[in-house]
mmCIF file with all atom_site columns, C-alpha atoms in Angstrom:
data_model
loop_
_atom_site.group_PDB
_atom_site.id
_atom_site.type_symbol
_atom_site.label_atom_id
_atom_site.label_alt_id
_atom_site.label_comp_id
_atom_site.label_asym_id
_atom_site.label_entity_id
_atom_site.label_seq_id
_atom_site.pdbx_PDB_ins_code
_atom_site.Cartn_x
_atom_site.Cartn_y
_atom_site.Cartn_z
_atom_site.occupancy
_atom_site.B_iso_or_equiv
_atom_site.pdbx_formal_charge
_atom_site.auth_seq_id
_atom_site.auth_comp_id
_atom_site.auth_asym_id
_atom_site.auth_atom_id
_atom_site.pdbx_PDB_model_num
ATOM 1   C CA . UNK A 1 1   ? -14.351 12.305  -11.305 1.00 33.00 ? 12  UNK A CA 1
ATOM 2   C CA . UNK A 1 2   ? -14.412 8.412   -11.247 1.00 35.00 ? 13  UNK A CA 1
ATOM 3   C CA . UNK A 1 3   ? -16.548 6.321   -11.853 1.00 35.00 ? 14  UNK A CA 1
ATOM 4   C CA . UNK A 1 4   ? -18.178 4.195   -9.636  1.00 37.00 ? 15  UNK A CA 1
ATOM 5   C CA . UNK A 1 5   ? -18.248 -0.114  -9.556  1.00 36.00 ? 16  UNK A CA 1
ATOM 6   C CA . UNK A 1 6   ? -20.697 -1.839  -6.995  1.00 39.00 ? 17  UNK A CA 1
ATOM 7   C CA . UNK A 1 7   ? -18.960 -5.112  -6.472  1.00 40.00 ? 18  UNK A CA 1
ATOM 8   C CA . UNK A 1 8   ? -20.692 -7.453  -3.640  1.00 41.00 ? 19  UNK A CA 1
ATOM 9   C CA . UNK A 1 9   ? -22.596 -4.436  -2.083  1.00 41.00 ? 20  UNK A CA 1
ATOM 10  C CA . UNK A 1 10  ? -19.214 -2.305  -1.515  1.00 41.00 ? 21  UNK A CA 1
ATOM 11  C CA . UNK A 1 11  ? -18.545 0.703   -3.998  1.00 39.00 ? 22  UNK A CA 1
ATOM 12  C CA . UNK A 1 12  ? -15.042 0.866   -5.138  1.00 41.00 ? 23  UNK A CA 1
ATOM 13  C CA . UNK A 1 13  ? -13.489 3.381   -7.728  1.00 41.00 ? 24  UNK A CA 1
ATOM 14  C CA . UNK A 1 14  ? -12.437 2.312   -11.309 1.00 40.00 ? 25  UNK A CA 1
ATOM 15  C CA . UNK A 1 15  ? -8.832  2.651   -11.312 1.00 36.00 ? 26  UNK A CA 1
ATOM 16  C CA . UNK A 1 16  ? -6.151  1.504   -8.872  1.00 39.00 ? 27  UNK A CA 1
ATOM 17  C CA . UNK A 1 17  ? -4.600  5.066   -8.019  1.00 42.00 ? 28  UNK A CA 1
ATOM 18  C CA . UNK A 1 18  ? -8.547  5.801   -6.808  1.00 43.00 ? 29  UNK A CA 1
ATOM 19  C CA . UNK A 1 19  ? -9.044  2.443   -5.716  1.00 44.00 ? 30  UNK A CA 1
ATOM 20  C CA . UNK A 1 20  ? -8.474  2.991   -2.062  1.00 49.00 ? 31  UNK A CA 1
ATOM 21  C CA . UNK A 1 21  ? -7.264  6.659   -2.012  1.00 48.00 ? 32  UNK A CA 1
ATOM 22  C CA . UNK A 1 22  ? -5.027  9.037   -3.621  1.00 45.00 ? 33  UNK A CA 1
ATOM 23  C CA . UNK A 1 23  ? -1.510  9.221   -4.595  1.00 42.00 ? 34  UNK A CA 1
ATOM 24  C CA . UNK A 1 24  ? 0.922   11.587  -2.544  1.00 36.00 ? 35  UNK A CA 1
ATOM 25  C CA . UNK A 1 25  ? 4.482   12.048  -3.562  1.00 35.00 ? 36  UNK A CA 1
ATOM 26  C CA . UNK A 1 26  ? 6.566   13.573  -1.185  1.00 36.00 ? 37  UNK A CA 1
ATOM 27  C CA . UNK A 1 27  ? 9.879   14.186  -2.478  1.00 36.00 ? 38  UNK A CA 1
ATOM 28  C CA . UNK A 1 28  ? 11.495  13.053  -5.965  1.00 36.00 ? 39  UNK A CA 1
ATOM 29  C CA . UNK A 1 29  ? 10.191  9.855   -5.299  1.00 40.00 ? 40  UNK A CA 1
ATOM 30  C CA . UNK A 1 30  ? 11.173  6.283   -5.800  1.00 40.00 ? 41  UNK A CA 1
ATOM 31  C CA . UNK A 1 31  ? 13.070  6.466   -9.173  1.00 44.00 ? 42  UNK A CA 1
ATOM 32  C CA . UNK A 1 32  ? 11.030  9.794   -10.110 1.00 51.00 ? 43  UNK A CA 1
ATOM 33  C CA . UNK A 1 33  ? 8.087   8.155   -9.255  1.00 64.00 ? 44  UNK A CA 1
ATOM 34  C CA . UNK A 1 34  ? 5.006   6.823   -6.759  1.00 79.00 ? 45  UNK A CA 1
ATOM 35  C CA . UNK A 1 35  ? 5.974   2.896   -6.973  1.00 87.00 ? 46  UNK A CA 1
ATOM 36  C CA . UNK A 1 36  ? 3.535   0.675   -9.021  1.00 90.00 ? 47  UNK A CA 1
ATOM 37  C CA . UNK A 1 37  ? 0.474   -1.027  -7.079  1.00 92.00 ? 48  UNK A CA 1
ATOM 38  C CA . UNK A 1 38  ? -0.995  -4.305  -7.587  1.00 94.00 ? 49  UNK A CA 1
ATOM 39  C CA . UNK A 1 39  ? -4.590  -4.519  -5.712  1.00 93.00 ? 50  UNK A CA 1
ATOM 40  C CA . UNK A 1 40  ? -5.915  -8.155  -5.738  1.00 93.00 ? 51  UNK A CA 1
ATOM 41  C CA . UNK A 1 41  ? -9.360  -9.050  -4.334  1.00 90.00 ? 52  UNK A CA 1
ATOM 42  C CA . UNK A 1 42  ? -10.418 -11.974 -3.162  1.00 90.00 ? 53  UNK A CA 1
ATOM 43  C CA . UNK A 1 43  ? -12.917 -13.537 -0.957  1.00 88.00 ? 54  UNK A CA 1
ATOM 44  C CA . UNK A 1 44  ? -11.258 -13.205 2.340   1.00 91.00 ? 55  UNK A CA 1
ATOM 45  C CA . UNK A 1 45  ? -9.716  -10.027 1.750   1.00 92.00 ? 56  UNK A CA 1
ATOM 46  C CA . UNK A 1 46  ? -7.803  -7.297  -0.328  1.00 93.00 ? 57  UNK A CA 1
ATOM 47  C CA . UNK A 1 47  ? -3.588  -7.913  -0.859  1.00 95.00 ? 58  UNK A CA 1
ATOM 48  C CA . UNK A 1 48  ? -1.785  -4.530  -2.057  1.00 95.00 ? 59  UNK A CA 1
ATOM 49  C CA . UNK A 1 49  ? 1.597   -5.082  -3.629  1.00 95.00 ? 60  UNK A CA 1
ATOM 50  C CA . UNK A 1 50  ? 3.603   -2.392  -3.544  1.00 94.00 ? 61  UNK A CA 1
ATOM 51  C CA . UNK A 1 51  ? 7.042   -2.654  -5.965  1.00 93.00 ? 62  UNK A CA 1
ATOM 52  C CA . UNK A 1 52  ? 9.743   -1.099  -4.038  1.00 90.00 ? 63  UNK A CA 1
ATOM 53  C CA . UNK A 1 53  ? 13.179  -2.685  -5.414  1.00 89.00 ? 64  UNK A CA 1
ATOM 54  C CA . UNK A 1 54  ? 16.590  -1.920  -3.412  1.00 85.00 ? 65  UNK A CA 1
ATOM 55  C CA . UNK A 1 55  ? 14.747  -1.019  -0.070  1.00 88.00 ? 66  UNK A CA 1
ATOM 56  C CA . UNK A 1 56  ? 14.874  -2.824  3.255   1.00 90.00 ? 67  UNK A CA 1
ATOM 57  C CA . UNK A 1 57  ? 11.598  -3.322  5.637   1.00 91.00 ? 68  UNK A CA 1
ATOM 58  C CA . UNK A 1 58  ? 13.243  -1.332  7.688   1.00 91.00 ? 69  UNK A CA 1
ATOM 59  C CA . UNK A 1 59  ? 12.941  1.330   5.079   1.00 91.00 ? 70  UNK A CA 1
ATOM 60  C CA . UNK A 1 60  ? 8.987   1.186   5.554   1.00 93.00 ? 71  UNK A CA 1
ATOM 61  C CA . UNK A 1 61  ? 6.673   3.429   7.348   1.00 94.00 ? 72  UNK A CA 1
ATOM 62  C CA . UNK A 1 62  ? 2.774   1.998   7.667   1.00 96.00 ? 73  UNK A CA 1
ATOM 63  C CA . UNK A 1 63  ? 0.409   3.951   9.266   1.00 95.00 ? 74  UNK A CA 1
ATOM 64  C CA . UNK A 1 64  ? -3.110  3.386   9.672   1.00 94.00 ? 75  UNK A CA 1
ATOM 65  C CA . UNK A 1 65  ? -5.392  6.090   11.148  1.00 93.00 ? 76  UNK A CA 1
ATOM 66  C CA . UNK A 1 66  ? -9.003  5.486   10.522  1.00 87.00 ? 77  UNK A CA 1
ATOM 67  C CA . UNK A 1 67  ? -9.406  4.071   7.047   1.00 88.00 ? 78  UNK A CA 1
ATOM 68  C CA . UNK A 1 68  ? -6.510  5.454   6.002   1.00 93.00 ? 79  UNK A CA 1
ATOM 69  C CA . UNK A 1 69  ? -3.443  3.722   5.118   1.00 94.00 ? 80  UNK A CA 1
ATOM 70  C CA . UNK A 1 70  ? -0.496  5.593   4.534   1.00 94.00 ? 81  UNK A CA 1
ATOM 71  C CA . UNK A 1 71  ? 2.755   3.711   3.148   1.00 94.00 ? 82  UNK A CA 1
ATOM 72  C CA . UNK A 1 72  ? 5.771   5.636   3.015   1.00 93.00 ? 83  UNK A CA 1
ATOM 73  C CA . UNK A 1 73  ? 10.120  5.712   2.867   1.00 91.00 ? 84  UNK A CA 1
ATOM 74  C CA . UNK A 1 74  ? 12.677  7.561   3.023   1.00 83.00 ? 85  UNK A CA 1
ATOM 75  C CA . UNK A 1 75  ? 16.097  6.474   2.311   1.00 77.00 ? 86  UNK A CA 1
ATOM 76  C CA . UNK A 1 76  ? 19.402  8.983   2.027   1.00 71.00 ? 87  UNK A CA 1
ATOM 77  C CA . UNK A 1 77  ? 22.225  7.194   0.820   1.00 68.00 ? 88  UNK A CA 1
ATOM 78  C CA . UNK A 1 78  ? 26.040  8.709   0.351   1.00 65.00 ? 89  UNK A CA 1
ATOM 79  C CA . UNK A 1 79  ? 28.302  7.750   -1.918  1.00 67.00 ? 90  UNK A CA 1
ATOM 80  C CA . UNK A 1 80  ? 32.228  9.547   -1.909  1.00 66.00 ? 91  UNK A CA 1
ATOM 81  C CA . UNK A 1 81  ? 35.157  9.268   -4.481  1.00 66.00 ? 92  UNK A CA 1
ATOM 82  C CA . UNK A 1 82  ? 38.397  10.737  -4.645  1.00 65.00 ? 93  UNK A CA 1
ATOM 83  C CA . UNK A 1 83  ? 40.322  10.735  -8.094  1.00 66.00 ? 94  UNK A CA 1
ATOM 84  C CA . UNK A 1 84  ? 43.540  12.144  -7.821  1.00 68.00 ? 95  UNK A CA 1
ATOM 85  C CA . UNK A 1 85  ? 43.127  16.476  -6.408  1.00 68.00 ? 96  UNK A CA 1
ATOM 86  C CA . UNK A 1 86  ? 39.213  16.001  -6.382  1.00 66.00 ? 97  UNK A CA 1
ATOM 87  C CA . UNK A 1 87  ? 36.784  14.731  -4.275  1.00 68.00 ? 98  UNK A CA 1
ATOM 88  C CA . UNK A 1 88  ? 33.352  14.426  -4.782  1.00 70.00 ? 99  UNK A CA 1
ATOM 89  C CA . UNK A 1 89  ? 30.930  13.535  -1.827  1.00 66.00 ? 100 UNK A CA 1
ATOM 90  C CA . UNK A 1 90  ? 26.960  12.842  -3.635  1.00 67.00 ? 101 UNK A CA 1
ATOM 91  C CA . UNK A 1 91  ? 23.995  12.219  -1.608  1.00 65.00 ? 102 UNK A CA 1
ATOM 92  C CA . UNK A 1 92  ? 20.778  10.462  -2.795  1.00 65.00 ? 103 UNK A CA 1
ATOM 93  C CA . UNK A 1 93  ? 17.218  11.322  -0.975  1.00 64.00 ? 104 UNK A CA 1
ATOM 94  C CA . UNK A 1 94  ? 14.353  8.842   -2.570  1.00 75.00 ? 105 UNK A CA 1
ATOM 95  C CA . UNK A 1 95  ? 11.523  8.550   -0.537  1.00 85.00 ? 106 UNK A CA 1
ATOM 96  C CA . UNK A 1 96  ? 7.459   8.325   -1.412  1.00 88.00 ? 107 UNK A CA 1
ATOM 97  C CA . UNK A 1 97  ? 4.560   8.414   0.365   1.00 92.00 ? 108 UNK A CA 1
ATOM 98  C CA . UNK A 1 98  ? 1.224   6.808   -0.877  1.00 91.00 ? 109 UNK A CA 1
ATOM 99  C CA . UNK A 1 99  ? -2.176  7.267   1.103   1.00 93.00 ? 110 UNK A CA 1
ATOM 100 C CA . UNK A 1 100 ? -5.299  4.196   0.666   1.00 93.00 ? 111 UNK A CA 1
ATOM 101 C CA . UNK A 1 101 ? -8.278  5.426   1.832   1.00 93.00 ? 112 UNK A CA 1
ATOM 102 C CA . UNK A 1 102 ? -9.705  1.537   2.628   1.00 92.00 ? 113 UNK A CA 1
ATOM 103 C CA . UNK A 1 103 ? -13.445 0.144   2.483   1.00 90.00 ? 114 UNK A CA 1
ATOM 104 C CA . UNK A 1 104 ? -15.372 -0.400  5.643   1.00 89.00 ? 115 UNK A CA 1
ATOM 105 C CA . UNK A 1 105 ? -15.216 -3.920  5.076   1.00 89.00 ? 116 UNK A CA 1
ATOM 106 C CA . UNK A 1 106 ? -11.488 -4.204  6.227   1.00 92.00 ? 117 UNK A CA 1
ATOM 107 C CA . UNK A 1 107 ? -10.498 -5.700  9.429   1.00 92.00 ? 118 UNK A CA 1
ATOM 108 C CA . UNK A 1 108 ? -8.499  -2.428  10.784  1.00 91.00 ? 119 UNK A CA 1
ATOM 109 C CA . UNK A 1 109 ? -7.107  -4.668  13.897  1.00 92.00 ? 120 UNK A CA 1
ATOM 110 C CA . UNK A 1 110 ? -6.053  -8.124  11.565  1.00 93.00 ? 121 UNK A CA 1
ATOM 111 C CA . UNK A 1 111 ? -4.041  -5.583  8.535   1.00 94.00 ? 122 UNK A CA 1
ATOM 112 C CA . UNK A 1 112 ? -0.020  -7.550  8.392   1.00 96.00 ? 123 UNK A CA 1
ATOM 113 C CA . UNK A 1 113 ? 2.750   -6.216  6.073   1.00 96.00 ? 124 UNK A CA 1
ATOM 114 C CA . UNK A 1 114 ? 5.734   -8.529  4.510   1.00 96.00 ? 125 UNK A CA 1
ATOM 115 C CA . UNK A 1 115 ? 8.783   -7.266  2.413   1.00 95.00 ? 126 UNK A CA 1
ATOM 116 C CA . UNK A 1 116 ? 10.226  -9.984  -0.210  1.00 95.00 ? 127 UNK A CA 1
ATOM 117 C CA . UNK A 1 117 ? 12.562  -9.493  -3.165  1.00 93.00 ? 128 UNK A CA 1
ATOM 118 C CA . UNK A 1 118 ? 11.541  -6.153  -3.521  1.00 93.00 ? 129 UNK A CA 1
ATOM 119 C CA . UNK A 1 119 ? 7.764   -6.334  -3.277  1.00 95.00 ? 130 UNK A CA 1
ATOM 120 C CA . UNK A 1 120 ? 6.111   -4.996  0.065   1.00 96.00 ? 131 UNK A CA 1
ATOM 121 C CA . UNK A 1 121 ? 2.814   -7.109  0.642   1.00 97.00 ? 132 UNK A CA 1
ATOM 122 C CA . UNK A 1 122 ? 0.148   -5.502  2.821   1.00 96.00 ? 133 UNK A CA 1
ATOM 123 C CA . UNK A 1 123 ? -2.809  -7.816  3.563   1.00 96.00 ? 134 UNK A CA 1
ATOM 124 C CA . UNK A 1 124 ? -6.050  -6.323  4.156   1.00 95.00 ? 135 UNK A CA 1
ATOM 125 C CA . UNK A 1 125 ? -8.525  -8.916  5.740   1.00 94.00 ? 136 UNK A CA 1
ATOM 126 C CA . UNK A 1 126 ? -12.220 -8.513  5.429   1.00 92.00 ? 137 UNK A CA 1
ATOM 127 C CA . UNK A 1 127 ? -14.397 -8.289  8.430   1.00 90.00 ? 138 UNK A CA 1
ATOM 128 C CA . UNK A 1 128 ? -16.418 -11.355 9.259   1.00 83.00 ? 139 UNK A CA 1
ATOM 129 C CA . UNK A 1 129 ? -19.648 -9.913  8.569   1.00 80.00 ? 140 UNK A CA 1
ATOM 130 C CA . UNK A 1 130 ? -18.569 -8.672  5.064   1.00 73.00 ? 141 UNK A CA 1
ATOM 131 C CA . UNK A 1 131 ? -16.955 -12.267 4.357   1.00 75.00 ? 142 UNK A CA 1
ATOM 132 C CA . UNK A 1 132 ? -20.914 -13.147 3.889   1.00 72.00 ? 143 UNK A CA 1
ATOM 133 C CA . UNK A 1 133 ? -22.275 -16.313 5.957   1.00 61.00 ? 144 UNK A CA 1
ATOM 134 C CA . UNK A 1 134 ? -22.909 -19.720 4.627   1.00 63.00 ? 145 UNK A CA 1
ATOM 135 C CA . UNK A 1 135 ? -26.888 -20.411 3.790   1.00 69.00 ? 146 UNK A CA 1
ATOM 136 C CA . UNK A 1 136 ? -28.912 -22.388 6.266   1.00 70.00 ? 147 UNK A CA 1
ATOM 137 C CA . UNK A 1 137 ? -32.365 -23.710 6.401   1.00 78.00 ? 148 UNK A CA 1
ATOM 138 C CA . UNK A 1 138 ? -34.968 -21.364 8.770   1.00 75.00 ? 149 UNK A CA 1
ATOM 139 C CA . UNK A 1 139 ? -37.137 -23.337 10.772  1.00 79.00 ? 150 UNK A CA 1
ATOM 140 C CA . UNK A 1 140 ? -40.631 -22.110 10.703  1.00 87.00 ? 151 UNK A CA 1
ATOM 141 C CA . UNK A 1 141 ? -42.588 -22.281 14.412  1.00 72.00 ? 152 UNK A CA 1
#
């Protein structure tokens, strides 16, 4: 079991594969594996970088149900050679699929996704009323 961090009134796990969810891999996975996630935090909002090297956007399947966030892919590639009497035909399945279970604080309708030199970016705005408001002065009647 994790333990637990209060950070500005929200409870969030201690590591980043409990973060916002658990880890499914579906698959053999990206290389063998669930690709690495950065989780940044800052005042506006949560950014999830997902490393994902030699994959297109189009490769990408985001689904968010609820507040959950599943990321997944699934690529097949082919590859054929013939050498003199032989031929040999090899195919490739890597896929992954990784499920964020997200905070209440997110912004469900304002969540965008980028793909850049092999780093998928999902940004995760906060909802106004967890963004906190400015101070002001009360008048008293």
């Amino acid at each position: 079991m994790s333990a637990i961090i209060r950070n500005n009134g929200f409870y969030y796990p201690d590591l980043l594969d409990s973060l916002f969810g658990k880890n499914v891999l579906n698959g053999s996975g990206l290389n063998g594996n669930v690709p690495a996630v950065n989780i940044v935090e800052k005042k506006e909002g949560f950014r999830l970088e997902i490393a994902a090297p030699g994959l297109k956007k189009e490769d990408f399947n985001l689904n968010l149900e609820r507040n959950q966030l599943t990321v997944s892919s699934k690529k097949v590639q082919s590859s054929e050679s013939t050498e003199e009497k032989y031929s040999v035909k090899e195919f490739s399945f890597k896929s992954f699929q990784r499920t964020f279970t997200l905070p209440e604080s997110i912004d469900a309708g304002k969540v965008s996704a980028s793909y850049e030199n092999g780093v998928l970016q999902i940004q995760l705005p906060k909802k106004e009323e967890a963004l906190g408001l400015a101070p002001r002065e009360i008048a008293v009647n």
